[in-house]
Amino acid sequence: MADVQTEKAFQKQQGVFLNNKKLLAKKSTTGVRYWKNVGLGFKTPKEAVEGTYVDKKCPFTSNVTIRGRILKGMVVSTKMSRTIVVRRDYLHYVKKYNRFEKRHTNVHAHISPCFKVTEGDIVTIGQCRPLSKTVRFNVLKVTPNQIFGSAKKQFMLF
């Protein structure tokens, strides 16, 4: 737990008792760690189980449940700490011209430290309770980048 303490406040997981007694639990080198399966067919990442990070908004290691919508999109920005911007492209039908027009929306999503993402990666995000003013989604799965060049303005349906 020593390398986890990078913040001013003491970092610990909510459901873990750190002062374990000799009679109650055996001492281990990694310590006690809380993690869970979010369900819906998504596997818990290895880093979430074996890692040492503490994130109170992570769906795998904290008290955040995934409910509601499951969406897919492309990562546009990773400049915020533990938050990414996901671009969702869709087609909108215009009845007057009998044609479709391209549209997009940007969705902000919390990303757990167990995932490593770059711009252009395809992510699956799940809806959860509001985590901040604009963040209502959590990253559940990351598919590596398959686009060459800039991925900012590319239109891609999933």
JSON list of C-alpha atoms in Angstrom, two decimals:
[
{"chain": "A", "resi": 1, "resn": "MET", "atom": "CA", "xyz": [0.00, 0.00, 0.00]},
{"chain": "A", "resi": 2, "resn": "ALA", "atom": "CA", "xyz": [3.01, 2.34, 0.25]},
{"chain": "A", "resi": 3, "resn": "ASP", "atom": "CA", "xyz": [3.26, 3.15, -3.49]},
{"chain": "A", "resi": 4, "resn": "VAL", "atom": "CA", "xyz": [-0.49, 3.94, -3.64]},
{"chain": "A", "resi": 5, "resn": "GLN", "atom": "CA", "xyz": [-0.13, 6.94, -1.32]},
{"chain": "A", "resi": 6, "resn": "THR", "atom": "CA", "xyz": [0.50, 9.70, -3.87]},
{"chain": "A", "resi": 7, "resn": "GLU", "atom": "CA", "xyz": [-2.36, 11.98, -2.76]},
{"chain": "A", "resi": 8, "resn": "LYS", "atom": "CA", "xyz": [-2.53, 14.16, 0.36]},
{"chain": "A", "resi": 9, "resn": "ALA", "atom": "CA", "xyz": [-5.43, 12.13, 1.76]},
{"chain": "A", "resi": 10, "resn": "PHE", "atom": "CA", "xyz": [-4.87, 8.52, 2.82]},
{"chain": "A", "resi": 11, "resn": "GLN", "atom": "CA", "xyz": [-5.93, 6.18, -0.02]},
{"chain": "A", "resi": 12, "resn": "LYS", "atom": "CA", "xyz": [-7.75, 2.98, 0.92]},
{"chain": "A", "resi": 13, "resn": "GLN", "atom": "CA", "xyz": [-10.50, 0.83, -0.50]},
{"chain": "A", "resi": 14, "resn": "GLN", "atom": "CA", "xyz": [-13.90, 1.24, 1.12]},
{"chain": "A", "resi": 15, "resn": "GLY", "atom": "CA", "xyz": [-14.65, -2.41, 1.93]},
{"chain": "A", "resi": 16, "resn": "VAL", "atom": "CA", "xyz": [-11.19, -3.46, 3.17]},
{"chain": "A", "resi": 17, "resn": "PHE", "atom": "CA", "xyz": [-10.07, -3.48, 6.81]},
{"chain": "A", "resi": 18, "resn": "LEU", "atom": "CA", "xyz": [-6.33, -2.70, 6.81]},
{"chain": "A", "resi": 19, "resn": "ASN", "atom": "CA", "xyz": [-5.49, -3.49, 10.46]},
{"chain": "A", "resi": 20, "resn": "ASN", "atom": "CA", "xyz": [-6.08, -7.22, 10.19]},
{"chain": "A", "resi": 21, "resn": "LYS", "atom": "CA", "xyz": [-5.35, -9.27, 13.30]},
{"chain": "A", "resi": 22, "resn": "LYS", "atom": "CA", "xyz": [-3.10, -12.32, 13.42]},
{"chain": "A", "resi": 23, "resn": "LEU", "atom": "CA", "xyz": [-5.94, -14.64, 14.38]},
{"chain": "A", "resi": 24, "resn": "LEU", "atom": "CA", "xyz": [-8.39, -13.37, 11.75]},
{"chain": "A", "resi": 25, "resn": "ALA", "atom": "CA", "xyz": [-6.26, -13.34, 8.61]},
{"chain": "A", "resi": 26, "resn": "LYS", "atom": "CA", "xyz": [-2.85, -14.44, 7.44]},
{"chain": "A", "resi": 27, "resn": "LYS", "atom": "CA", "xyz": [-0.47, -11.71, 6.39]},
{"chain": "A", "resi": 28, "resn": "SER", "atom": "CA", "xyz": [0.16, -11.67, 2.66]},
{"chain": "A", "resi": 29, "resn": "THR", "atom": "CA", "xyz": [2.72, -9.73, 0.66]},
{"chain": "A", "resi": 30, "resn": "THR", "atom": "CA", "xyz": [0.10, -8.01, -1.49]},
{"chain": "A", "resi": 31, "resn": "GLY", "atom": "CA", "xyz": [-2.42, -7.36, 1.27]},
{"chain": "A", "resi": 32, "resn": "VAL", "atom": "CA", "xyz": [-6.19, -7.59, 1.09]},
{"chain": "A", "resi": 33, "resn": "ARG", "atom": "CA", "xyz": [-7.86, -6.27, -2.06]},
{"chain": "A", "resi": 34, "resn": "TYR", "atom": "CA", "xyz": [-11.55, -5.86, -2.90]},
{"chain": "A", "resi": 35, "resn": "TRP", "atom": "CA", "xyz": [-12.66, -6.52, -6.48]},
{"chain": "A", "resi": 36, "resn": "LYS", "atom": "CA", "xyz": [-15.86, -7.71, -8.15]},
{"chain": "A", "resi": 37, "resn": "ASN", "atom": "CA", "xyz": [-17.33, -8.93, -11.42]},
{"chain": "A", "resi": 38, "resn": "VAL", "atom": "CA", "xyz": [-19.53, -6.23, -13.00]},
{"chain": "A", "resi": 39, "resn": "GLY", "atom": "CA", "xyz": [-21.57, -8.85, -14.89]},
{"chain": "A", "resi": 40, "resn": "LEU", "atom": "CA", "xyz": [-23.13, -8.35, -18.34]},
{"chain": "A", "resi": 41, "resn": "GLY", "atom": "CA", "xyz": [-20.44, -10.59, -19.89]},
{"chain": "A", "resi": 42, "resn": "PHE", "atom": "CA", "xyz": [-17.49, -8.27, -19.13]},
{"chain": "A", "resi": 43, "resn": "LYS", "atom": "CA", "xyz": [-14.39, -9.83, -17.59]},
{"chain": "A", "resi": 44, "resn": "THR", "atom": "CA", "xyz": [-12.62, -8.15, -14.69]},
{"chain": "A", "resi": 45, "resn": "PRO", "atom": "CA", "xyz": [-9.18, -6.96, -15.91]},
{"chain": "A", "resi": 46, "resn": "LYS", "atom": "CA", "xyz": [-6.12, -8.66, -14.46]},
{"chain": "A", "resi": 47, "resn": "GLU", "atom": "CA", "xyz": [-4.74, -5.30, -13.30]},
{"chain": "A", "resi": 48, "resn": "ALA", "atom": "CA", "xyz": [-7.91, -4.69, -11.25]},
{"chain": "A", "resi": 49, "resn": "VAL", "atom": "CA", "xyz": [-7.45, -7.96, -9.38]},
{"chain": "A", "resi": 50, "resn": "GLU", "atom": "CA", "xyz": [-3.66, -7.88, -8.93]},
{"chain": "A", "resi": 51, "resn": "GLY", "atom": "CA", "xyz": [-3.00, -4.12, -8.99]},
{"chain": "A", "resi": 52, "resn": "THR", "atom": "CA", "xyz": [-2.50, -1.75, -6.08]},
{"chain": "A", "resi": 53, "resn": "TYR", "atom": "CA", "xyz": [-4.36, 1.33, -7.30]},
{"chain": "A", "resi": 54, "resn": "VAL", "atom": "CA", "xyz": [-7.22, 2.86, -5.30]},
{"chain": "A", "resi": 55, "resn": "ASP", "atom": "CA", "xyz": [-10.05, 4.40, -7.35]},
{"chain": "A", "resi": 56, "resn": "LYS", "atom": "CA", "xyz": [-13.41, 5.06, -5.72]},
{"chain": "A", "resi": 57, "resn": "LYS", "atom": "CA", "xyz": [-15.13, 5.42, -9.12]},
{"chain": "A", "resi": 58, "resn": "CYS", "atom": "CA", "xyz": [-13.82, 2.17, -10.67]},
{"chain": "A", "resi": 59, "resn": "PRO", "atom": "CA", "xyz": [-16.60, -0.33, -11.47]},
{"chain": "A", "resi": 60, "resn": "PHE", "atom": "CA", "xyz": [-14.29, -3.30, -10.69]},
{"chain": "A", "resi": 61, "resn": "THR", "atom": "CA", "xyz": [-12.78, -2.24, -7.33]},
{"chain": "A", "resi": 62, "resn": "SER", "atom": "CA", "xyz": [-15.36, 0.06, -5.74]},
{"chain": "A", "resi": 63, "resn": "ASN", "atom": "CA", "xyz": [-19.03, 0.67, -5.06]},
{"chain": "A", "resi": 64, "resn": "VAL", "atom": "CA", "xyz": [-20.10, 1.79, -8.57]},
{"chain": "A", "resi": 65, "resn": "THR", "atom": "CA", "xyz": [-22.69, -0.34, -10.37]},
{"chain": "A", "resi": 66, "resn": "ILE", "atom": "CA", "xyz": [-23.23, -0.50, -14.12]},
{"chain": "A", "resi": 67, "resn": "ARG", "atom": "CA", "xyz": [-26.88, -0.16, -15.11]},
{"chain": "A", "resi": 68, "resn": "GLY", "atom": "CA", "xyz": [-28.73, 1.27, -18.08]},
{"chain": "A", "resi": 69, "resn": "ARG", "atom": "CA", "xyz": [-27.08, 1.72, -21.44]},
{"chain": "A", "resi": 70, "resn": "ILE", "atom": "CA", "xyz": [-23.99, 0.01, -22.87]},
{"chain": "A", "resi": 71, "resn": "LEU", "atom": "CA", "xyz": [-22.38, 2.10, -25.65]},
{"chain": "A", "resi": 72, "resn": "LYS", "atom": "CA", "xyz": [-19.41, 1.85, -28.01]},
{"chain": "A", "resi": 73, "resn": "GLY", "atom": "CA", "xyz": [-17.29, 4.70, -29.31]},
{"chain": "A", "resi": 74, "resn": "MET", "atom": "CA", "xyz": [-13.86, 5.97, -30.27]},
{"chain": "A", "resi": 75, "resn": "VAL", "atom": "CA", "xyz": [-11.52, 7.70, -27.82]},
{"chain": "A", "resi": 76, "resn": "VAL", "atom": "CA", "xyz": [-10.92, 11.30, -28.94]},
{"chain": "A", "resi": 77, "resn": "SER", "atom": "CA", "xyz": [-9.13, 12.79, -25.92]},
{"chain": "A", "resi": 78, "resn": "THR", "atom": "CA", "xyz": [-7.21, 11.41, -22.93]},
{"chain": "A", "resi": 79, "resn": "LYS", "atom": "CA", "xyz": [-6.00, 14.76, -21.55]},
{"chain": "A", "resi": 80, "resn": "MET", "atom": "CA", "xyz": [-8.03, 14.68, -18.31]},
{"chain": "A", "resi": 81, "resn": "SER", "atom": "CA", "xyz": [-6.91, 12.57, -15.39]},
{"chain": "A", "resi": 82, "resn": "ARG", "atom": "CA", "xyz": [-8.96, 9.33, -15.21]},
{"chain": "A", "resi": 83, "resn": "THR", "atom": "CA", "xyz": [-11.51, 10.73, -17.67]},
{"chain": "A", "resi": 84, "resn": "ILE", "atom": "CA", "xyz": [-11.69, 10.33, -21.46]},
{"chain": "A", "resi": 85, "resn": "VAL", "atom": "CA", "xyz": [-13.85, 11.78, -24.22]},
{"chain": "A", "resi": 86, "resn": "VAL", "atom": "CA", "xyz": [-15.58, 9.19, -26.42]},
{"chain": "A", "resi": 87, "resn": "ARG", "atom": "CA", "xyz": [-16.95, 10.15, -29.85]},
{"chain": "A", "resi": 88, "resn": "ARG", "atom": "CA", "xyz": [-20.14, 8.35, -30.92]},
{"chain": "A", "resi": 89, "resn": "ASP", "atom": "CA", "xyz": [-21.03, 8.60, -34.63]},
{"chain": "A", "resi": 90, "resn": "TYR", "atom": "CA", "xyz": [-24.52, 8.00, -35.98]},
{"chain": "A", "resi": 91, "resn": "LEU", "atom": "CA", "xyz": [-26.67, 8.66, -39.06]},
{"chain": "A", "resi": 92, "resn": "HIS", "atom": "CA", "xyz": [-29.71, 10.95, -38.92]},
{"chain": "A", "resi": 93, "resn": "TYR", "atom": "CA", "xyz": [-32.43, 10.57, -41.56]},
{"chain": "A", "resi": 94, "resn": "VAL", "atom": "CA", "xyz": [-33.70, 13.75, -43.29]},
{"chain": "A", "resi": 95, "resn": "LYS", "atom": "CA", "xyz": [-37.16, 13.02, -44.69]},
{"chain": "A", "resi": 96, "resn": "LYS", "atom": "CA", "xyz": [-37.25, 16.02, -47.07]},
{"chain": "A", "resi": 97, "resn": "TYR", "atom": "CA", "xyz": [-34.18, 14.90, -49.02]},
{"chain": "A", "resi": 98, "resn": "ASN", "atom": "CA", "xyz": [-34.67, 11.15, -48.45]},
{"chain": "A", "resi": 99, "resn": "ARG", "atom": "CA", "xyz": [-31.06, 10.91, -47.29]},
{"chain": "A", "resi": 100, "resn": "PHE", "atom": "CA", "xyz": [-28.96, 10.40, -44.17]},
{"chain": "A", "resi": 101, "resn": "GLU", "atom": "CA", "xyz": [-26.58, 12.93, -42.63]},
{"chain": "A", "resi": 102, "resn": "LYS", "atom": "CA", "xyz": [-23.61, 12.18, -40.41]},
{"chain": "A", "resi": 103, "resn": "ARG", "atom": "CA", "xyz": [-23.77, 13.36, -36.82]},
{"chain": "A", "resi": 104, "resn": "HIS", "atom": "CA", "xyz": [-21.76, 12.76, -33.68]},
{"chain": "A", "resi": 105, "resn": "THR", "atom": "CA", "xyz": [-21.90, 13.27, -29.92]},
{"chain": "A", "resi": 106, "resn": "ASN", "atom": "CA", "xyz": [-19.11, 13.39, -27.37]},
{"chain": "A", "resi": 107, "resn": "VAL", "atom": "CA", "xyz": [-19.55, 11.41, -24.16]},
{"chain": "A", "resi": 108, "resn": "HIS", "atom": "CA", "xyz": [-17.30, 11.82, -21.12]},
{"chain": "A", "resi": 109, "resn": "ALA", "atom": "CA", "xyz": [-16.40, 8.55, -19.38]},
{"chain": "A", "resi": 110, "resn": "HIS", "atom": "CA", "xyz": [-14.38, 7.64, -16.30]},
{"chain": "A", "resi": 111, "resn": "ILE", "atom": "CA", "xyz": [-11.49, 5.29, -17.04]},
{"chain": "A", "resi": 112, "resn": "SER", "atom": "CA", "xyz": [-10.05, 3.09, -14.34]},
{"chain": "A", "resi": 113, "resn": "PRO", "atom": "CA", "xyz": [-6.24, 2.94, -13.92]},
{"chain": "A", "resi": 114, "resn": "CYS", "atom": "CA", "xyz": [-6.40, -0.76, -14.87]},
{"chain": "A", "resi": 115, "resn": "PHE", "atom": "CA", "xyz": [-6.89, 0.27, -18.54]},
{"chain": "A", "resi": 116, "resn": "LYS", "atom": "CA", "xyz": [-4.29, 1.88, -20.81]},
{"chain": "A", "resi": 117, "resn": "VAL", "atom": "CA", "xyz": [-5.86, 3.81, -23.71]},
{"chain": "A", "resi": 118, "resn": "THR", "atom": "CA", "xyz": [-4.65, 6.02, -26.53]},
{"chain": "A", "resi": 119, "resn": "GLU", "atom": "CA", "xyz": [-6.56, 8.21, -28.95]},
{"chain": "A", "resi": 120, "resn": "GLY", "atom": "CA", "xyz": [-8.29, 6.14, -31.61]},
{"chain": "A", "resi": 121, "resn": "ASP", "atom": "CA", "xyz": [-8.99, 3.10, -29.41]},
{"chain": "A", "resi": 122, "resn": "ILE", "atom": "CA", "xyz": [-12.51, 1.65, -29.46]},
{"chain": "A", "resi": 123, "resn": "VAL", "atom": "CA", "xyz": [-14.03, 1.48, -25.97]},
{"chain": "A", "resi": 124, "resn": "THR", "atom": "CA", "xyz": [-17.20, -0.05, -24.55]},
{"chain": "A", "resi": 125, "resn": "ILE", "atom": "CA", "xyz": [-18.73, 2.14, -21.85]},
{"chain": "A", "resi": 126, "resn": "GLY", "atom": "CA", "xyz": [-21.52, 1.39, -19.40]},
{"chain": "A", "resi": 127, "resn": "GLN", "atom": "CA", "xyz": [-23.89, 3.82, -17.74]},
{"chain": "A", "resi": 128, "resn": "CYS", "atom": "CA", "xyz": [-23.62, 4.32, -13.97]},
{"chain": "A", "resi": 129, "resn": "ARG", "atom": "CA", "xyz": [-24.64, 6.90, -11.39]},
{"chain": "A", "resi": 130, "resn": "PRO", "atom": "CA", "xyz": [-23.40, 10.48, -11.97]},
{"chain": "A", "resi": 131, "resn": "LEU", "atom": "CA", "xyz": [-19.70, 10.55, -11.06]},
{"chain": "A", "resi": 132, "resn": "SER", "atom": "CA", "xyz": [-19.28, 14.30, -11.70]},
{"chain": "A", "resi": 133, "resn": "LYS", "atom": "CA", "xyz": [-21.03, 17.15, -13.49]},
{"chain": "A", "resi": 134, "resn": "THR", "atom": "CA", "xyz": [-20.57, 15.62, -16.96]},
{"chain": "A", "resi": 135, "resn": "VAL", "atom": "CA", "xyz": [-19.46, 12.02, -16.35]},
{"chain": "A", "resi": 136, "resn": "ARG", "atom": "CA", "xyz": [-22.16, 9.31, -16.25]},
{"chain": "A", "resi": 137, "resn": "PHE", "atom": "CA", "xyz": [-20.32, 6.42, -17.93]},
{"chain": "A", "resi": 138, "resn": "ASN", "atom": "CA", "xyz": [-17.50, 4.03, -16.99]},
{"chain": "A", "resi": 139, "resn": "VAL", "atom": "CA", "xyz": [-15.12, 2.20, -19.36]},
{"chain": "A", "resi": 140, "resn": "LEU", "atom": "CA", "xyz": [-15.69, -1.57, -19.33]},
{"chain": "A", "resi": 141, "resn": "LYS", "atom": "CA", "xyz": [-13.59, -2.80, -22.25]},
{"chain": "A", "resi": 142, "resn": "VAL", "atom": "CA", "xyz": [-10.84, -1.40, -24.51]},
{"chain": "A", "resi": 143, "resn": "THR", "atom": "CA", "xyz": [-10.10, -2.58, -28.06]},
{"chain": "A", "resi": 144, "resn": "PRO", "atom": "CA", "xyz": [-6.70, -1.36, -29.37]},
{"chain": "A", "resi": 145, "resn": "ASN", "atom": "CA", "xyz": [-6.32, 1.26, -32.11]},
{"chain": "A", "resi": 146, "resn": "GLN", "atom": "CA", "xyz": [-6.97, 0.05, -35.67]},
{"chain": "A", "resi": 147, "resn": "ILE", "atom": "CA", "xyz": [-6.77, 3.44, -37.40]},
{"chain": "A", "resi": 148, "resn": "PHE", "atom": "CA", "xyz": [-3.68, 4.85, -39.08]},
{"chain": "A", "resi": 149, "resn": "GLY", "atom": "CA", "xyz": [-3.11, 8.59, -38.77]},
{"chain": "A", "resi": 150, "resn": "SER", "atom": "CA", "xyz": [-5.35, 10.99, -36.89]},
{"chain": "A", "resi": 151, "resn": "ALA", "atom": "CA", "xyz": [-8.46, 9.49, -35.34]},
{"chain": "A", "resi": 152, "resn": "LYS", "atom": "CA", "xyz": [-10.10, 12.77, -34.31]},
{"chain": "A", "resi": 153, "resn": "LYS", "atom": "CA", "xyz": [-12.54, 13.37, -37.18]},
{"chain": "A", "resi": 154, "resn": "GLN", "atom": "CA", "xyz": [-12.99, 9.89, -38.68]},
{"chain": "A", "resi": 155, "resn": "PHE", "atom": "CA", "xyz": [-16.59, 8.75, -39.02]},
{"chain": "A", "resi": 156, "resn": "MET", "atom": "CA", "xyz": [-17.05, 5.15, -37.89]},
{"chain": "A", "resi": 157, "resn": "LEU", "atom": "CA", "xyz": [-20.26, 3.25, -37.17]},
{"chain": "A", "resi": 158, "resn": "PHE", "atom": "CA", "xyz": [-20.13, 0.34, -34.72]}
]
